[in-house]
Tab-separated table of C-alpha atoms in Angstrom:
chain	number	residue	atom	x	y	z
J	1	UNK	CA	-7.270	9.739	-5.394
J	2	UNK	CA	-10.863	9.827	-5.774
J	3	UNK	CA	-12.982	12.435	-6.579
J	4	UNK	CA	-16.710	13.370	-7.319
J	5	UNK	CA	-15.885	16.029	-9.873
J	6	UNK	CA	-15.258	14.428	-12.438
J	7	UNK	CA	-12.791	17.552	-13.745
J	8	UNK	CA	-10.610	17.038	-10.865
J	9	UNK	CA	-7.522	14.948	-11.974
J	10	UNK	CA	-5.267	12.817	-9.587
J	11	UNK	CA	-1.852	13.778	-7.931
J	12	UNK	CA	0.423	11.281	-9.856
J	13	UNK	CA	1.857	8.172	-7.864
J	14	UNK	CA	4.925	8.895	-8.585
J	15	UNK	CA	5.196	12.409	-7.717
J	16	UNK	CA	3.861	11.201	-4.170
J	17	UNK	CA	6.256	8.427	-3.946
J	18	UNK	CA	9.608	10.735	-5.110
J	19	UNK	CA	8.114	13.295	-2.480
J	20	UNK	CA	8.353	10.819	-0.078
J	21	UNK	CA	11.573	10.030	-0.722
J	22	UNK	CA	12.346	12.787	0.790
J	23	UNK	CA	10.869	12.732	4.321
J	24	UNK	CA	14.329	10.565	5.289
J	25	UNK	CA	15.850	13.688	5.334
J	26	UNK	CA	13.198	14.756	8.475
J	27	UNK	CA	13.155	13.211	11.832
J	28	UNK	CA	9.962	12.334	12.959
J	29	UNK	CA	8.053	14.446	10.975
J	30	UNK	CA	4.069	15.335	11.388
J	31	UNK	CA	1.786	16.096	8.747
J	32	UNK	CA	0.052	18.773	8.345
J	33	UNK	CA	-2.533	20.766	6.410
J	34	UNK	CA	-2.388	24.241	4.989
J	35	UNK	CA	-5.010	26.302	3.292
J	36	UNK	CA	-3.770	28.680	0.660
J	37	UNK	CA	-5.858	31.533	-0.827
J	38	UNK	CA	-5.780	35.223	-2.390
J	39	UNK	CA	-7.514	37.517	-4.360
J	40	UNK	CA	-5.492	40.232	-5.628
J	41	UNK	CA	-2.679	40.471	-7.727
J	42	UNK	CA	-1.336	38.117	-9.425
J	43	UNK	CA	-3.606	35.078	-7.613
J	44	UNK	CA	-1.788	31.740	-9.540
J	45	UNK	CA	1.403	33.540	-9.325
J	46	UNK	CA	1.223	34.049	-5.203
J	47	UNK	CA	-0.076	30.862	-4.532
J	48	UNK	CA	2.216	28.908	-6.475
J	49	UNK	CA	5.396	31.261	-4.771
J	50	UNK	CA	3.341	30.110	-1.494
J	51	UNK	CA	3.919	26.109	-2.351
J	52	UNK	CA	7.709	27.335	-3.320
J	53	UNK	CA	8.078	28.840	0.163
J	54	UNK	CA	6.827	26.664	1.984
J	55	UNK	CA	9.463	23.575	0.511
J	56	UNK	CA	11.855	25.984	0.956
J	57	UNK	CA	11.597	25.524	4.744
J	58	UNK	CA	13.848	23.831	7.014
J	59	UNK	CA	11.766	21.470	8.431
J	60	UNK	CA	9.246	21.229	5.875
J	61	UNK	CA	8.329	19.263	2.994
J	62	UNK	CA	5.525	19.203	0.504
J	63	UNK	CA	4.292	16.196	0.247
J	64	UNK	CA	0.838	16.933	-2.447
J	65	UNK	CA	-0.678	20.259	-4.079
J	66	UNK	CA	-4.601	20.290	-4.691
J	67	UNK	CA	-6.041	21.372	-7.633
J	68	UNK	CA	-7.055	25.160	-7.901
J	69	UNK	CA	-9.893	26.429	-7.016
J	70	UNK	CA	-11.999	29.758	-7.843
J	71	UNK	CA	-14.712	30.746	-4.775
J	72	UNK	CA	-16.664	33.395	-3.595
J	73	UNK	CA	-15.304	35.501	-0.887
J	74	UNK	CA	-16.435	34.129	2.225
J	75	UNK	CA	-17.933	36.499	5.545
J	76	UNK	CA	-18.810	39.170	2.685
J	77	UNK	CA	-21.701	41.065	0.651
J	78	UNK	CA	-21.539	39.060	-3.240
J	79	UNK	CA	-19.487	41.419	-5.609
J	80	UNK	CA	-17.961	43.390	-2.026
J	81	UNK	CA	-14.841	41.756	-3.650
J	82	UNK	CA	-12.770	40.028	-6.334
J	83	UNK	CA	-13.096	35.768	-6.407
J	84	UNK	CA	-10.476	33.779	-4.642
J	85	UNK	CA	-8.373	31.429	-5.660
J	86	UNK	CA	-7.928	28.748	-3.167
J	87	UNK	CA	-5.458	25.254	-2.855
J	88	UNK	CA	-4.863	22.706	-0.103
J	89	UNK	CA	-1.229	21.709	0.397
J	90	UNK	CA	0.014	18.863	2.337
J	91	UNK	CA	2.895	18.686	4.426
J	92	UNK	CA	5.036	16.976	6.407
J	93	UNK	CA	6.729	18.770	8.879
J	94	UNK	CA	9.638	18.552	12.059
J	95	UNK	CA	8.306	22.093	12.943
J	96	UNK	CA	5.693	22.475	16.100
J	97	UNK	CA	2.869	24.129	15.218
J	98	UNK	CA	3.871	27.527	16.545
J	99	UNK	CA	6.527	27.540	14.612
J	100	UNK	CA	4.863	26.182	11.513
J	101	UNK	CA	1.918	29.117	12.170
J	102	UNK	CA	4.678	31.772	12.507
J	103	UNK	CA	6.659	30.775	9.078
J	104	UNK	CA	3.144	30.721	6.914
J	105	UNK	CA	2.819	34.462	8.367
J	106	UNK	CA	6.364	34.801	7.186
J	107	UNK	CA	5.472	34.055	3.985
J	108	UNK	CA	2.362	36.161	3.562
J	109	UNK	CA	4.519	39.108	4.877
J	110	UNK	CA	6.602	38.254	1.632
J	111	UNK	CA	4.090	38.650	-0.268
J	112	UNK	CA	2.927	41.865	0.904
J	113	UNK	CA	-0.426	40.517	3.055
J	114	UNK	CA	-2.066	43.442	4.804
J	115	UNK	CA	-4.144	42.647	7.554
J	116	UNK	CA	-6.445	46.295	7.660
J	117	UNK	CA	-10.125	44.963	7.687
J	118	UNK	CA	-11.799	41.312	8.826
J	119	UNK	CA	-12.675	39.019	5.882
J	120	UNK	CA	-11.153	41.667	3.584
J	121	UNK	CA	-9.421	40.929	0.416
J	122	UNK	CA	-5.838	40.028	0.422
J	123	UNK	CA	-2.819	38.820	-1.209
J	124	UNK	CA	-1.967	35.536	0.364
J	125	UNK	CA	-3.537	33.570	2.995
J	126	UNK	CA	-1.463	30.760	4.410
J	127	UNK	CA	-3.994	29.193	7.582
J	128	UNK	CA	-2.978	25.828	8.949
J	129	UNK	CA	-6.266	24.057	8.777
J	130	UNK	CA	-4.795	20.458	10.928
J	131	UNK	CA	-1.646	19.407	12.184
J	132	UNK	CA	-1.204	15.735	13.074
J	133	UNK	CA	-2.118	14.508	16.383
J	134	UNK	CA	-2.936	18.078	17.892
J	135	UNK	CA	-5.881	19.605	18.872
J	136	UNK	CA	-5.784	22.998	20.423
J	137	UNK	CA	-7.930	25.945	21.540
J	138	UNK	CA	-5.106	28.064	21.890
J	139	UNK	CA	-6.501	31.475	20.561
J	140	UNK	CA	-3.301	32.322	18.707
J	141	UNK	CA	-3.453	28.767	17.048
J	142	UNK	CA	-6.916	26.846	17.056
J	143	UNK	CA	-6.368	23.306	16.017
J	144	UNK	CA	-8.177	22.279	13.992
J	145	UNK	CA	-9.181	25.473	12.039
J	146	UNK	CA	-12.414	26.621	13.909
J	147	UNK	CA	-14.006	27.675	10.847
J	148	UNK	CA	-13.108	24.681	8.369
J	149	UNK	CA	-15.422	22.317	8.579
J	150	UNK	CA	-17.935	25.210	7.317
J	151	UNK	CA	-15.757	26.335	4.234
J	152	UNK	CA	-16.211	24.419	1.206
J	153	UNK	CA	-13.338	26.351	-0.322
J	154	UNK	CA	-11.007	24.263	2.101
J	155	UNK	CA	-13.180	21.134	2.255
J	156	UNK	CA	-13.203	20.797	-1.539
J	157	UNK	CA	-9.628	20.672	-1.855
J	158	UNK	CA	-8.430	18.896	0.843
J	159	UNK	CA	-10.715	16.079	-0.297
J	160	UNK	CA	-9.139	15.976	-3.451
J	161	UNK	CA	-5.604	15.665	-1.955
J	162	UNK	CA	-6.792	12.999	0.910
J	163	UNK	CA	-10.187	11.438	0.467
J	164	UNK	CA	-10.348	9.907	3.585
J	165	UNK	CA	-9.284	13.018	6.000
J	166	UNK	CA	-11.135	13.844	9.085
J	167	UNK	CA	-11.814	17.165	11.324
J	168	UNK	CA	-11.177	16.410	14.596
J	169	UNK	CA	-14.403	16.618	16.368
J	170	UNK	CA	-15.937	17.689	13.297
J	171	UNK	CA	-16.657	14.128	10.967
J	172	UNK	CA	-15.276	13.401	7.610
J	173	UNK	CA	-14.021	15.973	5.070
J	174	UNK	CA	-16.322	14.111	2.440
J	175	UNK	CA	-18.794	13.838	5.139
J	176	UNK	CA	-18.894	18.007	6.116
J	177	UNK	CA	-17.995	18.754	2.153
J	178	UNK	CA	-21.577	16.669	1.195
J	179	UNK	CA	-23.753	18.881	3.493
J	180	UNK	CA	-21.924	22.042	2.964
J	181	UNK	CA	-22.274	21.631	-0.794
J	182	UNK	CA	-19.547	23.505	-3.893
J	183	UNK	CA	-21.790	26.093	-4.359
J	184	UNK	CA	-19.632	29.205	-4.772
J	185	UNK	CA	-16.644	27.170	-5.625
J	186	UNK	CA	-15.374	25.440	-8.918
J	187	UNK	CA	-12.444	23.420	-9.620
J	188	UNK	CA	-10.171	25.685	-12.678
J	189	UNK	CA	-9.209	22.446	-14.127
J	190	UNK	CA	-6.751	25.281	-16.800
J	191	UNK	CA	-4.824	26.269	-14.236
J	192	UNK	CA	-2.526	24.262	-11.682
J	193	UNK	CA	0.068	24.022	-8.924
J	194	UNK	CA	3.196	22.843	-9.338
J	195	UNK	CA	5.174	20.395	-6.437
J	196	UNK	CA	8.369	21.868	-6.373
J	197	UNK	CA	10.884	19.800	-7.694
């Protein structure tokens, strides 16, 4: 993996290649991307029982963790709110989309997400940002995320996990992450994920 920030260290070989090991236990699987992020509680706690979760699906491995990531809340007045901490988490999956969409709310539920005010802060968000060979305006389930390609707090981590990715429709990751900029978001190079084991 290659990176511009220099802070930003790689997701081990062989962590990738014993993860992958374990895709023979899936039939046909897709990959997919999911955005993690919260802002209150404990925020390296949640995410991390977010990357737990989501292994411990039927139907769902976890194939790479990005690094973490502290960022402005987005859609809000500066200081409305506390920072985020955001990840990117890849995925391979036997689960359709809807299904995939309906177990991330699952697991925000879990972790007591409440859904009162737009942009407002929250425990967990689990959004699937791409899903492999799908696009989709589907209002309950826009495929690609409508709103990634303008989020550097996505952007910056998914680029970390898979240099080359694309938007649908959109360009590049690196591409959309150059003109978009990391203003508002830094890499906390103390603090990491864990791939479950």
């Amino acid at each position: 993996m290659t990176s511009s920030d220099p802070t930003v260290q790689p997701v081990p070989a062989s962590v990738v290649e014993r993860v992958d090991a374990a895709d023979v236990t899936l039939s046909n699987p897709k990959r997919a991307v999911i955005s993690l992020g919260g802002n209150l509680g404990n925020r390296l706690d949640t995410l991390q029982g977010a990357v737990d979760a989501l292994e411990d699906t039927p139907g769902v491995r976890v194939k790479a963790v990005s690094p973490v990531y502290e960022t402005e809340p987005w859609g809000v007045p500066p200081g409305s709110q506390p920072s985020y901490f955001n990840a990117v988490v890849l995925v391979r999956t036997t689960l359709p989309p809807a299904s995939l969409l309906e177990r991330g709310h699952a697991i925000e539920e879990a972790f007591h997400r409440v859904r009162d005010e737009h942009w407002g802060p929250r425990t967990l968000d689990v959004d699937i940002v791409a899903y492999q060979g799908v696009v989709s305006d589907d209002p309950q389930l826009t495929l690609p995320h409508p709103r990634a390609h303008e989020r550097a707090f996505v952007l910056a981590p998914w680029h970390d996990v898979d240099p080359d990715a694309e938007v649908p429709g959109r360009g590049t990751v690196a591409d959309l992450l150059a003109e978009l900029g990391r203003e508002g978001v830094r890499v906390r190079a103390d603090l990491e994920l864990r791939l479950p084991e």
